[in-house]
PDB file of C-alpha atoms in Angstrom:
ATOM      1  CA  MET N 115      15.234  79.124 -35.505  1.00  0.00           C
ATOM      2  CA  ASP N 116      15.747  81.758 -38.197  1.00  0.00           C
ATOM      3  CA  GLU N 117      11.984  82.355 -38.381  1.00  0.00           C
ATOM      4  CA  HIS N 118      11.594  82.613 -34.588  1.00  0.00           C
ATOM      5  CA  PRO N 119      14.873  83.853 -33.105  1.00  0.00           C
ATOM      6  CA  GLU N 120      13.077  84.601 -29.842  1.00  0.00           C
ATOM      7  CA  PHE N 121      12.698  80.838 -29.238  1.00  0.00           C
ATOM      8  CA  ASN N 122      15.526  78.642 -28.009  1.00  0.00           C
ATOM      9  CA  LEU N 123      15.969  75.024 -29.069  1.00  0.00           C
ATOM     10  CA  PHE N 124      13.871  73.725 -26.166  1.00  0.00           C
ATOM     11  CA  ASP N 125      10.930  76.006 -27.010  1.00  0.00           C
ATOM     12  CA  ILE N 126      11.045  75.066 -30.685  1.00  0.00           C
ATOM     13  CA  THR N 127      11.121  71.343 -29.894  1.00  0.00           C
ATOM     14  CA  LYS N 128       8.239  71.764 -27.448  1.00  0.00           C
ATOM     15  CA  ASN N 129       6.132  73.653 -30.022  1.00  0.00           C
ATOM     16  CA  ILE N 130       6.804  71.025 -32.683  1.00  0.00           C
ATOM     17  CA  SER N 131       5.749  68.276 -30.266  1.00  0.00           C
ATOM     18  CA  ILE N 132       2.536  70.117 -29.382  1.00  0.00           C
ATOM     19  CA  ASN N 133       1.705  70.690 -33.061  1.00  0.00           C
ATOM     20  CA  LEU N 134       2.263  67.027 -33.864  1.00  0.00           C
ATOM     21  CA  LEU N 135       0.104  65.972 -30.929  1.00  0.00           C
ATOM     22  CA  ASN N 136      -2.707  68.367 -31.908  1.00  0.00           C
ATOM     23  CA  HIS N 137      -2.828  66.930 -35.428  1.00  0.00           C
ATOM     24  CA  THR N 138      -2.674  63.279 -34.397  1.00  0.00           C
ATOM     25  CA  GLU N 139      -5.852  61.235 -34.158  1.00  0.00           C
ATOM     26  CA  MET N 140      -6.125  58.818 -31.251  1.00  0.00           C
ATOM     27  CA  THR N 141      -8.779  56.823 -29.456  1.00  0.00           C
ATOM     28  CA  CYS N 142     -10.274  57.850 -26.117  1.00  0.00           C
ATOM     29  CA  GLN N 143      -8.324  55.070 -24.428  1.00  0.00           C
ATOM     30  CA  GLU N 144      -5.030  56.306 -25.889  1.00  0.00           C
ATOM     31  CA  ALA N 145      -5.818  59.884 -24.870  1.00  0.00           C
ATOM     32  CA  ALA N 146      -6.605  58.834 -21.299  1.00  0.00           C
ATOM     33  CA  TRP N 147      -3.421  56.758 -21.164  1.00  0.00           C
ATOM     34  CA  TYR N 148      -1.389  59.715 -22.421  1.00  0.00           C
ATOM     35  CA  LEU N 149      -2.947  62.205 -19.990  1.00  0.00           C
ATOM     36  CA  LEU N 150      -2.277  59.858 -17.081  1.00  0.00           C
ATOM     37  CA  ARG N 151       1.386  59.767 -18.152  1.00  0.00           C
ATOM     38  CA  GLU N 152       1.327  55.987 -18.323  1.00  0.00           C
ATOM     39  CA  PRO N 153       4.017  54.259 -20.437  1.00  0.00           C
ATOM     40  CA  MET N 154       2.822  53.058 -23.843  1.00  0.00           C
ATOM     41  CA  SER N 155       4.705  49.789 -23.444  1.00  0.00           C
ATOM     42  CA  LYS N 156       6.416  47.818 -20.709  1.00  0.00           C
ATOM     43  CA  SER N 157       9.060  45.130 -20.671  1.00  0.00           C
ATOM     44  CA  SER N 158       9.448  42.334 -18.161  1.00  0.00           C
ATOM     45  CA  THR N 159      13.214  42.514 -18.668  1.00  0.00           C
ATOM     46  CA  VAL N 160      15.110  45.549 -17.392  1.00  0.00           C
ATOM     47  CA  ILE N 161      17.823  46.781 -19.744  1.00  0.00           C
ATOM     48  CA  ASP N 162      20.649  49.099 -18.718  1.00  0.00           C
ATOM     49  CA  TYR N 163      23.355  50.740 -20.808  1.00  0.00           C
ATOM     50  CA  ILE N 164      26.985  50.964 -19.674  1.00  0.00           C
ATOM     51  CA  PRO N 165      28.825  53.765 -21.534  1.00  0.00           C
ATOM     52  CA  THR N 166      32.106  51.988 -22.289  1.00  0.00           C
ATOM     53  CA  ILE N 167      33.297  54.812 -24.511  1.00  0.00           C
ATOM     54  CA  TRP N 168      36.215  56.901 -23.222  1.00  0.00           C
ATOM     55  CA  PRO N 169      35.452  58.935 -20.062  1.00  0.00           C
ATOM     56  CA  VAL N 170      35.795  62.288 -21.858  1.00  0.00           C
ATOM     57  CA  GLU N 171      33.051  61.223 -24.293  1.00  0.00           C
ATOM     58  CA  ARG N 172      30.512  60.157 -21.670  1.00  0.00           C
ATOM     59  CA  HIS N 173      27.478  62.338 -21.088  1.00  0.00           C
ATOM     60  CA  ARG N 174      26.679  63.334 -17.522  1.00  0.00           C
ATOM     61  CA  ILE N 175      23.353  64.303 -15.949  1.00  0.00           C
ATOM     62  CA  LYS N 176      23.315  67.439 -13.848  1.00  0.00           C
ATOM     63  CA  LYS N 177      21.936  67.300 -10.302  1.00  0.00           C
ATOM     64  CA  THR N 178      18.517  68.776  -9.586  1.00  0.00           C
ATOM     65  CA  MET N 179      18.195  72.381  -8.438  1.00  0.00           C
ATOM     66  CA  LYS N 180      17.365  71.134  -4.933  1.00  0.00           C
ATOM     67  CA  GLU N 181      20.526  69.033  -4.818  1.00  0.00           C
ATOM     68  CA  LEU N 182      22.641  71.881  -6.191  1.00  0.00           C
ATOM     69  CA  SER N 183      21.275  74.321  -3.611  1.00  0.00           C
ATOM     70  CA  GLU N 184      22.484  72.032  -0.828  1.00  0.00           C
ATOM     71  CA  LEU N 185      26.105  72.102  -2.036  1.00  0.00           C
ATOM     72  CA  GLU N 186      28.811  74.375  -0.687  1.00  0.00           C
ATOM     73  CA  ASP N 187      29.379  77.529  -2.735  1.00  0.00           C
ATOM     74  CA  ASP N 188      32.798  76.353  -3.934  1.00  0.00           C
ATOM     75  CA  SER N 189      31.714  72.753  -4.642  1.00  0.00           C
ATOM     76  CA  THR N 190      32.248  71.364  -8.155  1.00  0.00           C
ATOM     77  CA  ASP N 191      30.258  68.182  -7.476  1.00  0.00           C
ATOM     78  CA  ILE N 192      27.391  69.120  -9.800  1.00  0.00           C
ATOM     79  CA  TRP N 193      26.885  65.819 -11.657  1.00  0.00           C
ATOM     80  CA  LYS N 194      24.761  62.832 -10.703  1.00  0.00           C
ATOM     81  CA  GLU N 195      26.633  59.594 -10.151  1.00  0.00           C
ATOM     82  CA  ASN N 196      26.818  57.276 -13.162  1.00  0.00           C
ATOM     83  CA  TRP N 197      27.498  53.543 -13.137  1.00  0.00           C
ATOM     84  CA  PHE N 198      31.254  54.054 -13.019  1.00  0.00           C
ATOM     85  CA  ASP N 199      31.012  56.334  -9.964  1.00  0.00           C
ATOM     86  CA  LYS N 200      28.781  53.877  -8.109  1.00  0.00           C
ATOM     87  CA  TYR N 201      30.951  50.918  -9.053  1.00  0.00           C
ATOM     88  CA  GLU N 202      34.207  52.501  -7.916  1.00  0.00           C
ATOM     89  CA  LYS N 203      32.569  53.344  -4.557  1.00  0.00           C
ATOM     90  CA  ARG N 204      31.170  49.827  -4.026  1.00  0.00           C
ATOM     91  CA  PRO N 205      31.671  48.245  -0.568  1.00  0.00           C
ATOM     92  CA  GLU N 206      34.626  45.975   0.154  1.00  0.00           C
ATOM     93  CA  ASP N 207      32.513  42.812   0.151  1.00  0.00           C
ATOM     94  CA  LEU N 208      31.892  43.435  -3.567  1.00  0.00           C
ATOM     95  CA  ALA N 209      35.534  44.200  -4.364  1.00  0.00           C
ATOM     96  CA  GLY N 210      35.929  41.108  -6.536  1.00  0.00           C
ATOM     97  CA  ILE N 211      32.972  41.626  -8.866  1.00  0.00           C
ATOM     98  CA  SER N 212      33.240  43.216 -12.305  1.00  0.00           C
ATOM     99  CA  LEU N 213      31.433  46.289 -13.598  1.00  0.00           C
ATOM    100  CA  ALA N 214      29.171  44.112 -15.768  1.00  0.00           C
ATOM    101  CA  GLN N 215      28.232  41.937 -12.781  1.00  0.00           C
ATOM    102  CA  PHE N 216      27.647  44.998 -10.599  1.00  0.00           C
ATOM    103  CA  VAL N 217      25.231  46.641 -13.038  1.00  0.00           C
ATOM    104  CA  ALA N 218      23.392  43.456 -13.992  1.00  0.00           C
ATOM    105  CA  LYS N 219      23.111  41.652 -10.677  1.00  0.00           C
ATOM    106  CA  TYR N 220      23.083  44.160  -7.826  1.00  0.00           C
ATOM    107  CA  TYR N 221      20.900  47.002  -6.591  1.00  0.00           C
ATOM    108  CA  LYS N 222      20.851  49.231  -3.514  1.00  0.00           C
ATOM    109  CA  ASN N 223      17.973  48.499  -1.122  1.00  0.00           C
ATOM    110  CA  ASN N 224      16.185  50.908   1.219  1.00  0.00           C
ATOM    111  CA  LYS N 225      18.860  50.385   3.859  1.00  0.00           C
ATOM    112  CA  GLY N 226      21.569  51.530   1.472  1.00  0.00           C
ATOM    113  CA  ASP N 227      23.057  48.047   1.080  1.00  0.00           C
ATOM    114  CA  TYR N 228      23.835  46.380  -2.246  1.00  0.00           C
ATOM    115  CA  VAL N 229      22.004  43.067  -2.632  1.00  0.00           C
ATOM    116  CA  LEU N 230      21.553  40.523  -5.405  1.00  0.00           C
ATOM    117  CA  ARG N 231      18.673  40.970  -7.824  1.00  0.00           C
ATOM    118  CA  GLU N 232      16.177  38.149  -8.162  1.00  0.00           C
ATOM    119  CA  GLU N 233      16.257  38.655 -11.932  1.00  0.00           C
ATOM    120  CA  PRO N 234      19.476  40.060 -13.465  1.00  0.00           C
ATOM    121  CA  LYS N 235      19.219  43.018 -15.813  1.00  0.00           C
ATOM    122  CA  VAL N 236      20.265  42.817 -19.450  1.00  0.00           C
ATOM    123  CA  ILE N 237      23.275  45.039 -20.094  1.00  0.00           C
ATOM    124  CA  ARG N 238      24.128  46.913 -23.266  1.00  0.00           C
ATOM    125  CA  TYR N 239      27.376  48.702 -24.082  1.00  0.00           C
ATOM    126  CA  ARG N 240      29.301  50.292 -26.972  1.00  0.00           C
ATOM    127  CA  ASN N 241      30.389  46.875 -28.304  1.00  0.00           C
ATOM    128  CA  TYR N 242      33.492  47.699 -30.331  1.00  0.00           C
ATOM    129  CA  ASP N 243      34.207  45.459 -33.318  1.00  0.00           C
ATOM    130  CA  MET N 244      37.315  43.375 -32.693  1.00  0.00           C
ATOM    131  CA  GLY N 245      37.969  43.332 -36.435  1.00  0.00           C
ATOM    132  CA  THR N 246      38.164  47.095 -36.892  1.00  0.00           C
ATOM    133  CA  ASP N 247      38.745  48.451 -33.348  1.00  0.00           C
ATOM    134  CA  TYR N 248      40.806  45.730 -31.704  1.00  0.00           C
ATOM    135  CA  ASN N 249      42.463  47.984 -29.126  1.00  0.00           C
ATOM    136  CA  GLU N 250      39.140  49.586 -28.190  1.00  0.00           C
ATOM    137  CA  TYR N 251      37.584  46.128 -28.009  1.00  0.00           C
ATOM    138  CA  ARG N 252      40.250  45.022 -25.527  1.00  0.00           C
ATOM    139  CA  ARG N 253      39.839  48.177 -23.443  1.00  0.00           C
ATOM    140  CA  GLU N 254      36.073  47.624 -23.330  1.00  0.00           C
ATOM    141  CA  MET N 255      36.377  43.975 -22.309  1.00  0.00           C
ATOM    142  CA  VAL N 256      38.841  44.805 -19.523  1.00  0.00           C
ATOM    143  CA  THR N 257      36.565  47.593 -18.270  1.00  0.00           C
ATOM    144  CA  LEU N 258      33.507  45.336 -18.224  1.00  0.00           C
ATOM    145  CA  HIS N 259      34.932  42.092 -16.896  1.00  0.00           C
ATOM    146  CA  LEU N 260      37.918  42.816 -14.625  1.00  0.00           C
ATOM    147  CA  PRO N 261      37.460  44.443 -11.184  1.00  0.00           C
ATOM    148  CA  PHE N 262      38.913  47.928 -10.669  1.00  0.00           C
ATOM    149  CA  ARG N 263      38.662  50.837  -8.245  1.00  0.00           C
ATOM    150  CA  HIS N 264      39.957  53.652 -10.435  1.00  0.00           C
ATOM    151  CA  GLU N 265      39.471  53.382 -14.175  1.00  0.00           C
ATOM    152  CA  GLU N 266      41.982  56.070 -15.096  1.00  0.00           C
ATOM    153  CA  SER N 267      44.973  54.781 -13.147  1.00  0.00           C
ATOM    154  CA  GLU N 268      44.301  51.025 -13.311  1.00  0.00           C
ATOM    155  CA  ILE N 269      43.091  50.638 -16.909  1.00  0.00           C
ATOM    156  CA  LEU N 270      43.646  53.709 -19.076  1.00  0.00           C
ATOM    157  CA  ALA N 271      47.002  55.070 -17.887  1.00  0.00           C
ATOM    158  CA  GLU N 272      49.826  53.998 -20.212  1.00  0.00           C
ATOM    159  CA  SER N 273      47.311  51.772 -22.057  1.00  0.00           C
ATOM    160  CA  ARG N 274      47.466  49.214 -19.267  1.00  0.00           C
ATOM    161  CA  TYR N 275      44.319  47.564 -20.607  1.00  0.00           C
ATOM    162  CA  LEU N 276      46.405  45.946 -23.369  1.00  0.00           C
ATOM    163  CA  GLN N 277      48.533  43.966 -20.915  1.00  0.00           C
ATOM    164  CA  LEU N 278      45.567  43.309 -18.626  1.00  0.00           C
ATOM    165  CA  TYR N 279      43.631  41.820 -21.518  1.00  0.00           C
ATOM    166  CA  GLU N 280      46.460  39.497 -22.549  1.00  0.00           C
ATOM    167  CA  GLU N 281      47.013  38.334 -18.963  1.00  0.00           C
ATOM    168  CA  ASN N 282      43.312  37.703 -18.280  1.00  0.00           C
ATOM    169  CA  GLU N 283      41.908  36.758 -21.675  1.00  0.00           C
ATOM    170  CA  ALA N 284      40.616  33.343 -20.566  1.00  0.00           C
ATOM    171  CA  LEU N 285      38.851  34.863 -17.545  1.00  0.00           C
ATOM    172  CA  ILE N 286      37.331  37.634 -19.668  1.00  0.00           C
ATOM    173  CA  LEU N 287      36.056  35.128 -22.221  1.00  0.00           C
ATOM    174  CA  ASP N 288      34.522  33.016 -19.460  1.00  0.00           C
ATOM    175  CA  ARG N 289      32.784  36.015 -17.865  1.00  0.00           C
ATOM    176  CA  ARG N 290      31.407  37.135 -21.206  1.00  0.00           C
ATOM    177  CA  LYS N 291      29.368  33.941 -21.276  1.00  0.00           C
ATOM    178  CA  GLU N 292      27.262  35.324 -18.414  1.00  0.00           C
ATOM    179  CA  PHE N 293      26.033  38.188 -20.574  1.00  0.00           C
ATOM    180  CA  GLU N 294      26.395  37.165 -24.229  1.00  0.00           C
ATOM    181  CA  SER N 295      25.132  34.289 -26.323  1.00  0.00           C
ATOM    182  CA  LYS N 296      27.302  31.186 -26.498  1.00  0.00           C
ATOM    183  CA  ARG N 297      27.221  31.478 -30.268  1.00  0.00           C
ATOM    184  CA  PHE N 298      28.911  34.900 -30.189  1.00  0.00           C
ATOM    185  CA  VAL N 299      31.567  33.821 -27.690  1.00  0.00           C
ATOM    186  CA  SER N 300      32.254  30.705 -29.765  1.00  0.00           C
ATOM    187  CA  TYR N 301      32.693  32.942 -32.820  1.00  0.00           C
ATOM    188  CA  PHE N 302      35.381  34.884 -30.965  1.00  0.00           C
ATOM    189  CA  SER N 303      37.137  31.677 -29.890  1.00  0.00           C
ATOM    190  CA  TYR N 304      37.161  30.485 -33.506  1.00  0.00           C
ATOM    191  CA  HIS N 305      38.753  33.704 -34.780  1.00  0.00           C
ATOM    192  CA  LYS N 306      41.263  34.048 -31.940  1.00  0.00           C
ATOM    193  CA  PRO N 307      44.025  32.114 -33.801  1.00  0.00           C
ATOM    194  CA  ILE N 308      43.775  34.647 -36.634  1.00  0.00           C
ATOM    195  CA  LEU N 309      44.096  37.574 -34.243  1.00  0.00           C
ATOM    196  CA  SER N 310      47.074  35.917 -32.557  1.00  0.00           C
ATOM    197  CA  VAL N 311      49.141  36.805 -35.619  1.00  0.00           C
ATOM    198  CA  LEU N 312      49.266  40.315 -34.153  1.00  0.00           C
ATOM    199  CA  GLU N 313      51.510  39.109 -31.351  1.00  0.00           C
ATOM    200  CA  ILE N 314      54.310  38.075 -33.739  1.00  0.00           C
ATOM    201  CA  SER N 315      53.796  40.597 -36.545  1.00  0.00           C
ATOM    202  CA  ASP N 316      56.104  43.615 -36.506  1.00  0.00           C
ATOM    203  CA  ASP N 317      55.607  45.594 -39.692  1.00  0.00           C
ATOM    204  CA  GLY N 318      55.189  49.099 -38.283  1.00  0.00           C
ATOM    205  CA  LYS N 319      51.387  49.081 -38.507  1.00  0.00           C
ATOM    206  CA  ASP N 320      49.140  49.397 -35.495  1.00  0.00           C
ATOM    207  CA  ASP N 321      46.960  46.508 -34.335  1.00  0.00           C
ATOM    208  CA  ASP N 322      43.713  47.820 -35.804  1.00  0.00           C
ATOM    209  CA  GLU N 323      45.216  48.166 -39.296  1.00  0.00           C
ATOM    210  CA  LYS N 324      46.606  44.631 -39.199  1.00  0.00           C
ATOM    211  CA  VAL N 325      43.332  43.123 -37.982  1.00  0.00           C
ATOM    212  CA  VAL N 326      41.458  44.674 -40.900  1.00  0.00           C
ATOM    213  CA  GLU N 327      43.996  43.247 -43.360  1.00  0.00           C
ATOM    214  CA  ILE N 328      43.808  39.781 -41.806  1.00  0.00           C
ATOM    215  CA  MET N 329      39.998  39.721 -41.718  1.00  0.00           C
ATOM    216  CA  ASP N 330      39.910  40.883 -45.353  1.00  0.00           C
ATOM    217  CA  GLY N 331      42.310  38.162 -46.377  1.00  0.00           C
ATOM    218  CA  SER N 332      45.107  40.590 -47.353  1.00  0.00           C
TER     219      SER N 332
END
């Protein structure tokens, strides 16, 4: 950027991409595939990511210029809906399903109704380590596997996810089996007695510090 201050980051990235493409050898078939804008690979399994980080850390996608032009002048609704927005607005007949189930098993058809997928999607998420981020792990599990209508007031406010996790741990563990390998869930069940020490320990340290000490054998 110092050499070409007249270019912004987008222009520089575009020029680098063009230069790389111009100096890359490819077959006629690859060139035709590229020019037709066809994907270089396809997967039979659809994978979707759920951003289970804190709301303030989540990236949002801005609406298209056409969509923005249709808004009222004083409207602040400039972002496309993410999975959390869609989930919180789900119809009443889906009130009892979790966020993980909603993303993996349902889609909106041409009539605007949510229906079951023939083949569930594979979900990915932040996946906090229960050994080093135990509180974040519990917040993530509550967010994924317990139904809610408003994340801020029902889960995050006053750290309600901590109590929700303790009250629904068996249900959460059972629902995890739908989306994770039995081996991983069994690993958690095996280490649960160790983590239970946190419930009776009162040494002034927070949960995450104590988990690290326990897992390290301190």
